[in-house]
Amino acid sequence: MKKYIPSFILVCTLAFSCSFVSAQHNESKKTFKIAFGSCSRHEKAQPLWTTVYESDPDVWIWLGDIVYGDTEDMTLLRQKYDIQKSHPDYQKIREKSKIIGVWDDHDYGVNDGGKSYPKKEESQQILLDFLDVSPDSPLRKQKGAYSSHSFAVDGQEIKVILLDARYFRDSLQRVDRVYQPNLTGEVLGEEQWKWLENELKNSKAALHIIGSGIQFIPEEHPYEKWANFPAERKRFFDLLAKTQTQNVILISGDRHMSEIAQYEDADLKQPVYEVTSSGLTNVWSSYREEPNKYRIGDIVIKINFGILEIDFTNKKPAVQASIIGENNTVLLKQTLDFE
């Protein structure tokens, strides 16, 4: 098995937004594999790391709930991250795959939390420590855990953009366990919106993967999602249209279930896909119906992680999305067609 030894170029703006460009040593390589997941209780058994390792990903992406911190005690939060990081099978993945990620609510520090969480600055530094971000990185000075990472494959670029849907997020009201829409509330905050627009409008990438802890596309379920902030969700898809961002795959976690969705709109020249992978240790206790008019295929409620297999053999990216369970069992698989 390979050991991942990338070279990086760090590109930063005055606003402390950064992109990490990774160049593979094997210049003839035409394929790239991204694995991702969420919702991993640090104190539980974690049987999937062996399967993740055997799948041999070039990159592992955390999509939140790396640990279940839920505390304002930063010593305790760091201890929980340390338990996760020291897991022997996870250590093997760190040795050969690039690790990147963003938080969701539990690792942020408070269930379903937003901008009012008082320890968000301290919590951000602990997250960056877990992700091995350099102490002198501009990400250490940036408000919010968002980041951009670019990977070169056979002369093509894959751009991964990870959005922080916690640090700036406005509050929500919950009535009978159902979140009520905040019609004017924010998810990203203006600085992150400006940064995202800059990342998209200046991108020459052949494939864009945009991650968030909460789901982008679904509208119908009563839990956390971008659709609880309808103006922000519309702004997001309007921005994809405005910047004419090509070949977009959204990835998300949070839900303790997994699914694939496809979104189309008259203003978008291509479909936009979302692959939700949740969770590594936590899933629904039993199956239930849940409406999602955008869903492709079934709901998965076994522990799982996601994989995007990207092939540039014919120059245009060919992408296969899979949800993988224990012992490399394929629980859901879909070709993502951008034509």
CSV table of C-alpha atoms in Angstrom, one decimal:
chain,number,residue,atom,x,y,z
A,1,MET,CA,0.0,0.0,0.0
A,2,LYS,CA,1.2,3.5,-0.8
A,3,LYS,CA,2.3,6.1,1.8
A,4,TYR,CA,0.8,9.4,0.8
A,5,ILE,CA,3.6,12.0,0.6
A,6,PRO,CA,2.2,15.0,-1.2
A,7,SER,CA,3.8,18.3,-1.9
A,8,PHE,CA,1.8,21.4,-1.1
A,9,ILE,CA,1.5,25.0,-2.3
A,10,LEU,CA,-0.2,27.3,0.2
A,11,VAL,CA,-2.1,30.2,-1.5
A,12,CYS,CA,-3.5,32.8,0.9
A,13,THR,CA,-5.3,36.1,0.5
A,14,LEU,CA,-5.1,39.1,2.8
A,15,ALA,CA,-8.4,37.9,4.3
A,16,PHE,CA,-6.6,34.7,5.5
A,17,SER,CA,-8.4,32.4,3.1
A,18,CYS,CA,-6.2,29.6,2.0
A,19,SER,CA,-6.0,26.9,-0.6
A,20,PHE,CA,-3.8,23.9,-0.3
A,21,VAL,CA,-2.5,22.5,-3.7
A,22,SER,CA,-1.3,18.9,-3.6
A,23,ALA,CA,0.7,17.4,-6.5
A,24,GLN,CA,0.9,13.6,-6.7
A,25,HIS,CA,4.4,12.2,-7.2
A,26,ASN,CA,3.0,9.8,-9.8
A,27,GLU,CA,2.5,12.2,-12.7
A,28,SER,CA,0.8,9.4,-14.8
A,29,LYS,CA,-1.9,8.9,-12.2
A,30,LYS,CA,-5.3,9.4,-13.8
A,31,THR,CA,-7.5,8.4,-10.8
A,32,PHE,CA,-8.1,9.8,-7.4
A,33,LYS,CA,-10.1,8.5,-4.4
A,34,ILE,CA,-11.7,10.6,-1.7
A,35,ALA,CA,-13.2,8.9,1.4
A,36,PHE,CA,-15.3,10.8,3.8
A,37,GLY,CA,-17.5,10.4,6.9
A,38,SER,CA,-19.0,11.8,10.0
A,39,CYS,CA,-20.6,11.1,13.4
A,40,SER,CA,-17.9,9.1,15.2
A,41,ARG,CA,-18.3,8.7,18.9
A,42,HIS,CA,-14.8,8.6,20.2
A,43,GLU,CA,-15.7,6.2,23.1
A,44,LYS,CA,-17.4,3.6,20.9
A,45,ALA,CA,-15.9,0.7,18.9
A,46,GLN,CA,-14.9,2.0,15.5
A,47,PRO,CA,-14.8,-1.0,13.2
A,48,LEU,CA,-14.8,0.9,9.9
A,49,TRP,CA,-11.2,2.3,10.1
A,50,THR,CA,-9.8,-1.0,8.8
A,51,THR,CA,-12.1,-0.9,5.8
A,52,VAL,CA,-11.3,2.8,5.1
A,53,TYR,CA,-7.6,1.9,5.2
A,54,GLU,CA,-8.0,-1.0,2.8
A,55,SER,CA,-10.0,1.2,0.4
A,56,ASP,CA,-6.7,3.2,0.0
A,57,PRO,CA,-8.0,6.7,-0.3
A,58,ASP,CA,-5.8,9.6,-1.4
A,59,VAL,CA,-7.7,11.9,1.0
A,60,TRP,CA,-9.9,11.4,4.0
A,61,ILE,CA,-12.4,14.2,4.7
A,62,TRP,CA,-14.1,14.7,8.1
A,63,LEU,CA,-17.6,16.1,7.8
A,64,GLY,CA,-18.2,16.9,11.4
A,65,ASP,CA,-19.0,15.2,14.7
A,66,ILE,CA,-15.5,13.9,14.7
A,67,VAL,CA,-16.1,13.5,18.4
A,68,TYR,CA,-19.1,14.1,20.6
A,69,GLY,CA,-17.7,17.0,22.6
A,70,ASP,CA,-20.8,18.9,23.7
A,71,THR,CA,-19.0,21.0,26.3
A,72,GLU,CA,-17.5,24.4,27.2
A,73,ASP,CA,-14.7,22.7,29.0
A,74,MET,CA,-11.8,22.9,26.5
A,75,THR,CA,-9.6,20.5,28.4
A,76,LEU,CA,-12.3,17.9,28.1
A,77,LEU,CA,-12.9,18.6,24.4
A,78,ARG,CA,-9.2,18.2,23.7
A,79,GLN,CA,-9.1,14.9,25.6
A,80,LYS,CA,-11.9,13.6,23.4
A,81,TYR,CA,-10.1,14.6,20.2
A,82,ASP,CA,-7.0,13.0,21.5
A,83,ILE,CA,-8.8,9.7,22.1
A,84,GLN,CA,-10.1,9.8,18.5
A,85,LYS,CA,-6.7,10.7,17.0
A,86,SER,CA,-4.8,8.0,18.9
A,87,HIS,CA,-7.0,5.2,17.7
A,88,PRO,CA,-4.5,2.7,16.2
A,89,ASP,CA,-6.5,2.0,13.0
A,90,TYR,CA,-7.1,5.7,12.4
A,91,GLN,CA,-3.3,6.3,12.9
A,92,LYS,CA,-2.7,4.0,9.9
A,93,ILE,CA,-4.9,6.2,7.7
A,94,ARG,CA,-3.1,9.3,8.9
A,95,GLU,CA,0.2,7.7,7.8
A,96,LYS,CA,-0.8,7.3,4.1
A,97,SER,CA,-3.7,9.6,3.4
A,98,LYS,CA,-4.1,13.4,3.5
A,99,ILE,CA,-6.5,14.3,6.3
A,100,ILE,CA,-8.7,17.4,6.0
A,101,GLY,CA,-12.1,18.3,7.5
A,102,VAL,CA,-14.6,20.7,9.1
A,103,TRP,CA,-16.7,20.4,12.2
A,104,ASP,CA,-20.4,20.1,12.8
A,105,ASP,CA,-22.3,20.7,16.1
A,106,HIS,CA,-21.0,18.1,18.5
A,107,ASP,CA,-17.3,18.7,17.8
A,108,TYR,CA,-18.0,22.4,17.6
A,109,GLY,CA,-19.1,22.1,21.2
A,110,VAL,CA,-22.9,22.3,21.5
A,111,ASN,CA,-25.7,20.2,20.0
A,112,ASP,CA,-27.4,22.1,17.1
A,113,GLY,CA,-25.2,25.1,18.0
A,114,GLY,CA,-24.5,28.3,16.1
A,115,LYS,CA,-22.8,31.6,16.6
A,116,SER,CA,-23.8,32.1,20.2
A,117,TYR,CA,-21.5,29.3,21.4
A,118,PRO,CA,-19.1,31.1,23.7
A,119,LYS,CA,-16.0,28.9,23.2
A,120,LYS,CA,-16.0,28.8,19.4
A,121,GLU,CA,-12.6,30.5,19.1
A,122,GLU,CA,-10.9,28.1,21.5
A,123,SER,CA,-12.7,25.1,20.0
A,124,GLN,CA,-11.5,26.1,16.5
A,125,GLN,CA,-7.9,25.9,17.6
A,126,ILE,CA,-8.5,22.4,19.0
A,127,LEU,CA,-10.0,21.3,15.7
A,128,LEU,CA,-7.0,22.6,13.8
A,129,ASP,CA,-4.7,20.8,16.2
A,130,PHE,CA,-6.5,17.6,15.5
A,131,LEU,CA,-6.2,18.2,11.7
A,132,ASP,CA,-2.4,18.9,12.1
A,133,VAL,CA,-2.8,22.4,10.7
A,134,SER,CA,0.5,24.3,11.1
A,135,PRO,CA,0.7,26.7,14.1
A,136,ASP,CA,1.6,29.5,11.7
A,137,SER,CA,-1.1,28.8,9.2
A,138,PRO,CA,-3.4,31.7,8.4
A,139,LEU,CA,-6.3,29.4,9.2
A,140,ARG,CA,-5.3,29.9,12.8
A,141,LYS,CA,-6.2,33.6,12.6
A,142,GLN,CA,-9.3,33.2,10.5
A,143,LYS,CA,-12.7,33.3,12.2
A,144,GLY,CA,-14.4,30.1,11.2
A,145,ALA,CA,-13.1,26.6,10.2
A,146,TYR,CA,-13.7,26.9,6.4
A,147,SER,CA,-10.9,26.0,4.0
A,148,SER,CA,-10.1,25.1,0.4
A,149,HIS,CA,-7.9,22.3,-0.9
A,150,SER,CA,-6.8,21.6,-4.4
A,151,PHE,CA,-5.4,18.3,-5.7
A,152,ALA,CA,-3.7,17.9,-9.1
A,153,VAL,CA,-4.4,14.7,-11.0
A,154,ASP,CA,-3.1,14.1,-14.6
A,155,GLY,CA,-3.0,17.8,-15.3
A,156,GLN,CA,-6.5,18.4,-13.9
A,157,GLU,CA,-7.5,20.0,-10.7
A,158,ILE,CA,-9.9,18.8,-8.1
A,159,LYS,CA,-11.0,21.5,-5.7
A,160,VAL,CA,-12.4,20.6,-2.3
A,161,ILE,CA,-14.2,23.5,-0.4
A,162,LEU,CA,-15.2,22.9,3.2
A,163,LEU,CA,-17.8,25.3,4.6
A,164,ASP,CA,-18.3,26.2,8.3
A,165,ALA,CA,-22.1,26.0,9.0
A,166,ARG,CA,-21.7,26.7,12.7
A,167,TYR,CA,-19.4,29.6,13.6
A,168,PHE,CA,-21.7,32.3,12.0
A,169,ARG,CA,-25.0,30.5,12.0
A,170,ASP,CA,-28.0,32.3,13.3
A,171,SER,CA,-30.5,30.7,15.8
A,172,LEU,CA,-33.5,28.5,15.0
A,173,GLN,CA,-36.7,27.9,16.9
A,174,ARG,CA,-37.9,24.4,17.4
A,175,VAL,CA,-41.6,23.6,17.9
A,176,ASP,CA,-42.7,20.0,18.6
A,177,ARG,CA,-39.2,18.8,17.6
A,178,VAL,CA,-39.5,20.5,14.2
A,179,TYR,CA,-37.1,23.4,13.3
A,180,GLN,CA,-39.0,26.4,12.1
A,181,PRO,CA,-37.5,28.3,9.0
A,182,ASN,CA,-35.4,31.3,9.8
A,183,LEU,CA,-36.4,33.4,6.7
A,184,THR,CA,-33.7,36.0,7.1
A,185,GLY,CA,-31.1,34.1,9.1
A,186,GLU,CA,-27.5,33.4,8.0
A,187,VAL,CA,-25.5,30.2,7.8
A,188,LEU,CA,-22.1,31.3,6.5
A,189,GLY,CA,-21.7,35.0,7.4
A,190,GLU,CA,-20.6,37.7,5.0
A,191,GLU,CA,-16.8,37.1,5.2
A,192,GLN,CA,-17.3,33.4,4.4
A,193,TRP,CA,-19.7,34.2,1.6
A,194,LYS,CA,-17.1,36.6,0.0
A,195,TRP,CA,-14.4,34.0,0.4
A,196,LEU,CA,-16.6,31.3,-1.2
A,197,GLU,CA,-17.5,33.5,-4.2
A,198,ASN,CA,-13.8,34.2,-4.7
A,199,GLU,CA,-13.0,30.5,-4.6
A,200,LEU,CA,-15.6,29.7,-7.2
A,201,LYS,CA,-15.3,32.5,-9.6
A,202,ASN,CA,-11.5,32.1,-9.9
A,203,SER,CA,-11.6,28.3,-10.0
A,204,LYS,CA,-10.2,26.4,-13.0
A,205,ALA,CA,-10.9,23.1,-11.4
A,206,ALA,CA,-12.4,20.3,-13.5
A,207,LEU,CA,-14.3,19.0,-10.4
A,208,HIS,CA,-15.7,20.9,-7.4
A,209,ILE,CA,-16.5,19.0,-4.1
A,210,ILE,CA,-18.2,21.2,-1.5
A,211,GLY,CA,-18.6,19.9,2.0
A,212,SER,CA,-20.8,21.0,5.0
A,213,GLY,CA,-21.8,19.2,8.2
A,214,ILE,CA,-25.5,19.8,7.5
A,215,GLN,CA,-27.3,18.7,4.3
A,216,PHE,CA,-27.6,21.2,1.4
A,217,ILE,CA,-30.3,19.8,-0.9
A,218,PRO,CA,-33.1,18.1,1.2
A,219,GLU,CA,-36.0,20.3,2.1
A,220,GLU,CA,-38.6,18.1,3.7
A,221,HIS,CA,-37.2,16.5,6.9
A,222,PRO,CA,-37.7,18.4,10.2
A,223,TYR,CA,-34.0,18.3,11.3
A,224,GLU,CA,-31.0,20.5,10.7
A,225,LYS,CA,-30.4,21.4,7.1
A,226,TRP,CA,-29.6,24.4,4.9
A,227,ALA,CA,-33.3,24.6,4.0
A,228,ASN,CA,-34.0,25.9,7.5
A,229,PHE,CA,-32.4,29.0,6.2
A,230,PRO,CA,-34.1,29.3,2.8
A,231,ALA,CA,-32.5,32.6,1.8
A,232,GLU,CA,-29.1,31.1,2.4
A,233,ARG,CA,-29.8,27.9,0.6
A,234,LYS,CA,-31.1,29.9,-2.4
A,235,ARG,CA,-28.0,32.2,-2.2
A,236,PHE,CA,-25.8,29.1,-2.4
A,237,PHE,CA,-27.4,27.7,-5.5
A,238,ASP,CA,-27.6,31.1,-7.1
A,239,LEU,CA,-23.9,31.5,-6.5
A,240,LEU,CA,-23.2,28.2,-8.3
A,241,ALA,CA,-25.2,29.5,-11.2
A,242,LYS,CA,-23.6,33.0,-11.2
A,243,THR,CA,-20.1,31.7,-11.1
A,244,GLN,CA,-20.9,28.9,-13.6
A,245,THR,CA,-19.1,26.4,-11.4
A,246,GLN,CA,-18.8,23.1,-13.2
A,247,ASN,CA,-19.1,19.6,-12.0
A,248,VAL,CA,-20.3,20.1,-8.5
A,249,ILE,CA,-20.6,17.4,-5.8
A,250,LEU,CA,-21.8,18.3,-2.4
A,251,ILE,CA,-20.9,16.1,0.6
A,252,SER,CA,-22.4,16.2,4.1
A,253,GLY,CA,-22.9,14.2,7.3
A,254,ASP,CA,-24.9,14.8,10.5
A,255,ARG,CA,-28.0,12.7,9.9
A,256,HIS,CA,-27.1,9.2,11.2
A,257,MET,CA,-28.2,7.9,7.8
A,258,SER,CA,-26.8,8.1,4.3
A,259,GLU,CA,-28.3,8.9,0.9
A,260,ILE,CA,-27.5,10.4,-2.5
A,261,ALA,CA,-29.5,13.3,-3.9
A,262,GLN,CA,-29.7,15.1,-7.3
A,263,TYR,CA,-30.7,18.8,-7.6
A,264,GLU,CA,-31.6,20.5,-10.9
A,265,ASP,CA,-32.6,24.0,-11.6
A,266,ALA,CA,-33.2,26.1,-14.7
A,267,ASP,CA,-30.4,28.4,-13.8
A,268,LEU,CA,-27.9,25.6,-13.4
A,269,LYS,CA,-26.4,24.1,-16.6
A,270,GLN,CA,-25.8,20.7,-14.9
A,271,PRO,CA,-27.3,18.7,-12.1
A,272,VAL,CA,-25.7,19.1,-8.6
A,273,TYR,CA,-25.3,15.9,-6.5
A,274,GLU,CA,-25.1,15.5,-2.8
A,275,VAL,CA,-23.7,12.4,-1.1
A,276,THR,CA,-24.5,12.3,2.7
A,277,SER,CA,-22.5,9.8,4.7
A,278,SER,CA,-23.4,9.3,8.4
A,279,GLY,CA,-22.3,7.8,10.5
A,280,LEU,CA,-19.1,6.0,11.3
A,281,THR,CA,-20.5,4.8,14.6
A,282,ASN,CA,-24.0,6.4,15.0
A,283,VAL,CA,-27.0,5.5,12.8
A,284,TRP,CA,-30.7,5.2,13.2
A,285,SER,CA,-31.8,2.3,15.4
A,286,SER,CA,-34.4,1.2,12.9
A,287,TYR,CA,-35.5,2.1,9.4
A,288,ARG,CA,-38.2,4.7,8.9
A,289,GLU,CA,-39.6,6.4,5.8
A,290,GLU,CA,-38.4,10.0,5.3
A,291,PRO,CA,-39.5,12.1,2.3
A,292,ASN,CA,-36.8,13.6,0.0
A,293,LYS,CA,-37.9,14.4,-3.5
A,294,TYR,CA,-34.3,14.7,-4.6
A,295,ARG,CA,-33.2,11.3,-3.4
A,296,ILE,CA,-31.6,8.8,-5.8
A,297,GLY,CA,-31.8,5.2,-4.5
A,298,ASP,CA,-32.4,4.1,-0.9
A,299,ILE,CA,-31.6,5.3,2.6
A,300,VAL,CA,-28.7,3.5,4.3
A,301,ILE,CA,-28.9,3.1,8.1
A,302,LYS,CA,-25.8,0.8,8.6
A,303,ILE,CA,-22.6,2.3,9.8
A,304,ASN,CA,-20.7,3.6,6.8
A,305,PHE,CA,-18.4,6.0,5.1
A,306,GLY,CA,-18.5,7.5,1.6
A,307,ILE,CA,-16.1,7.2,-1.3
A,308,LEU,CA,-15.8,9.3,-4.5
A,309,GLU,CA,-13.8,7.5,-7.2
A,310,ILE,CA,-12.7,10.0,-9.8
A,311,ASP,CA,-11.3,9.0,-13.2
A,312,PHE,CA,-9.7,11.4,-15.6
A,313,THR,CA,-8.8,8.8,-18.2
A,314,ASN,CA,-11.0,10.6,-20.8
A,315,LYS,CA,-10.0,14.1,-19.4
A,316,LYS,CA,-13.6,14.8,-18.2
A,317,PRO,CA,-14.1,13.6,-14.7
A,318,ALA,CA,-16.0,10.3,-14.4
A,319,VAL,CA,-17.2,9.9,-10.8
A,320,GLN,CA,-18.6,6.9,-9.0
A,321,ALA,CA,-20.1,7.6,-5.5
A,322,SER,CA,-20.4,4.8,-3.0
A,323,ILE,CA,-21.6,4.3,0.5
A,324,ILE,CA,-19.4,1.6,2.1
A,325,GLY,CA,-20.1,-0.5,5.2
A,326,GLU,CA,-18.2,-3.1,7.2
A,327,ASN,CA,-16.0,-5.6,5.4
A,328,ASN,CA,-16.1,-3.4,2.3
A,329,THR,CA,-19.8,-4.0,1.7
A,330,VAL,CA,-21.2,-1.7,-0.9
A,331,LEU,CA,-24.5,-0.3,0.6
A,332,LEU,CA,-25.3,2.3,-2.1
A,333,LYS,CA,-23.6,3.1,-5.4
A,334,GLN,CA,-24.3,5.8,-8.1
A,335,THR,CA,-22.6,7.1,-11.2
A,336,LEU,CA,-22.7,10.9,-11.0
A,337,ASP,CA,-23.3,12.1,-14.6
A,338,PHE,CA,-22.8,15.8,-15.3
A,339,GLU,CA,-23.9,15.7,-19.0
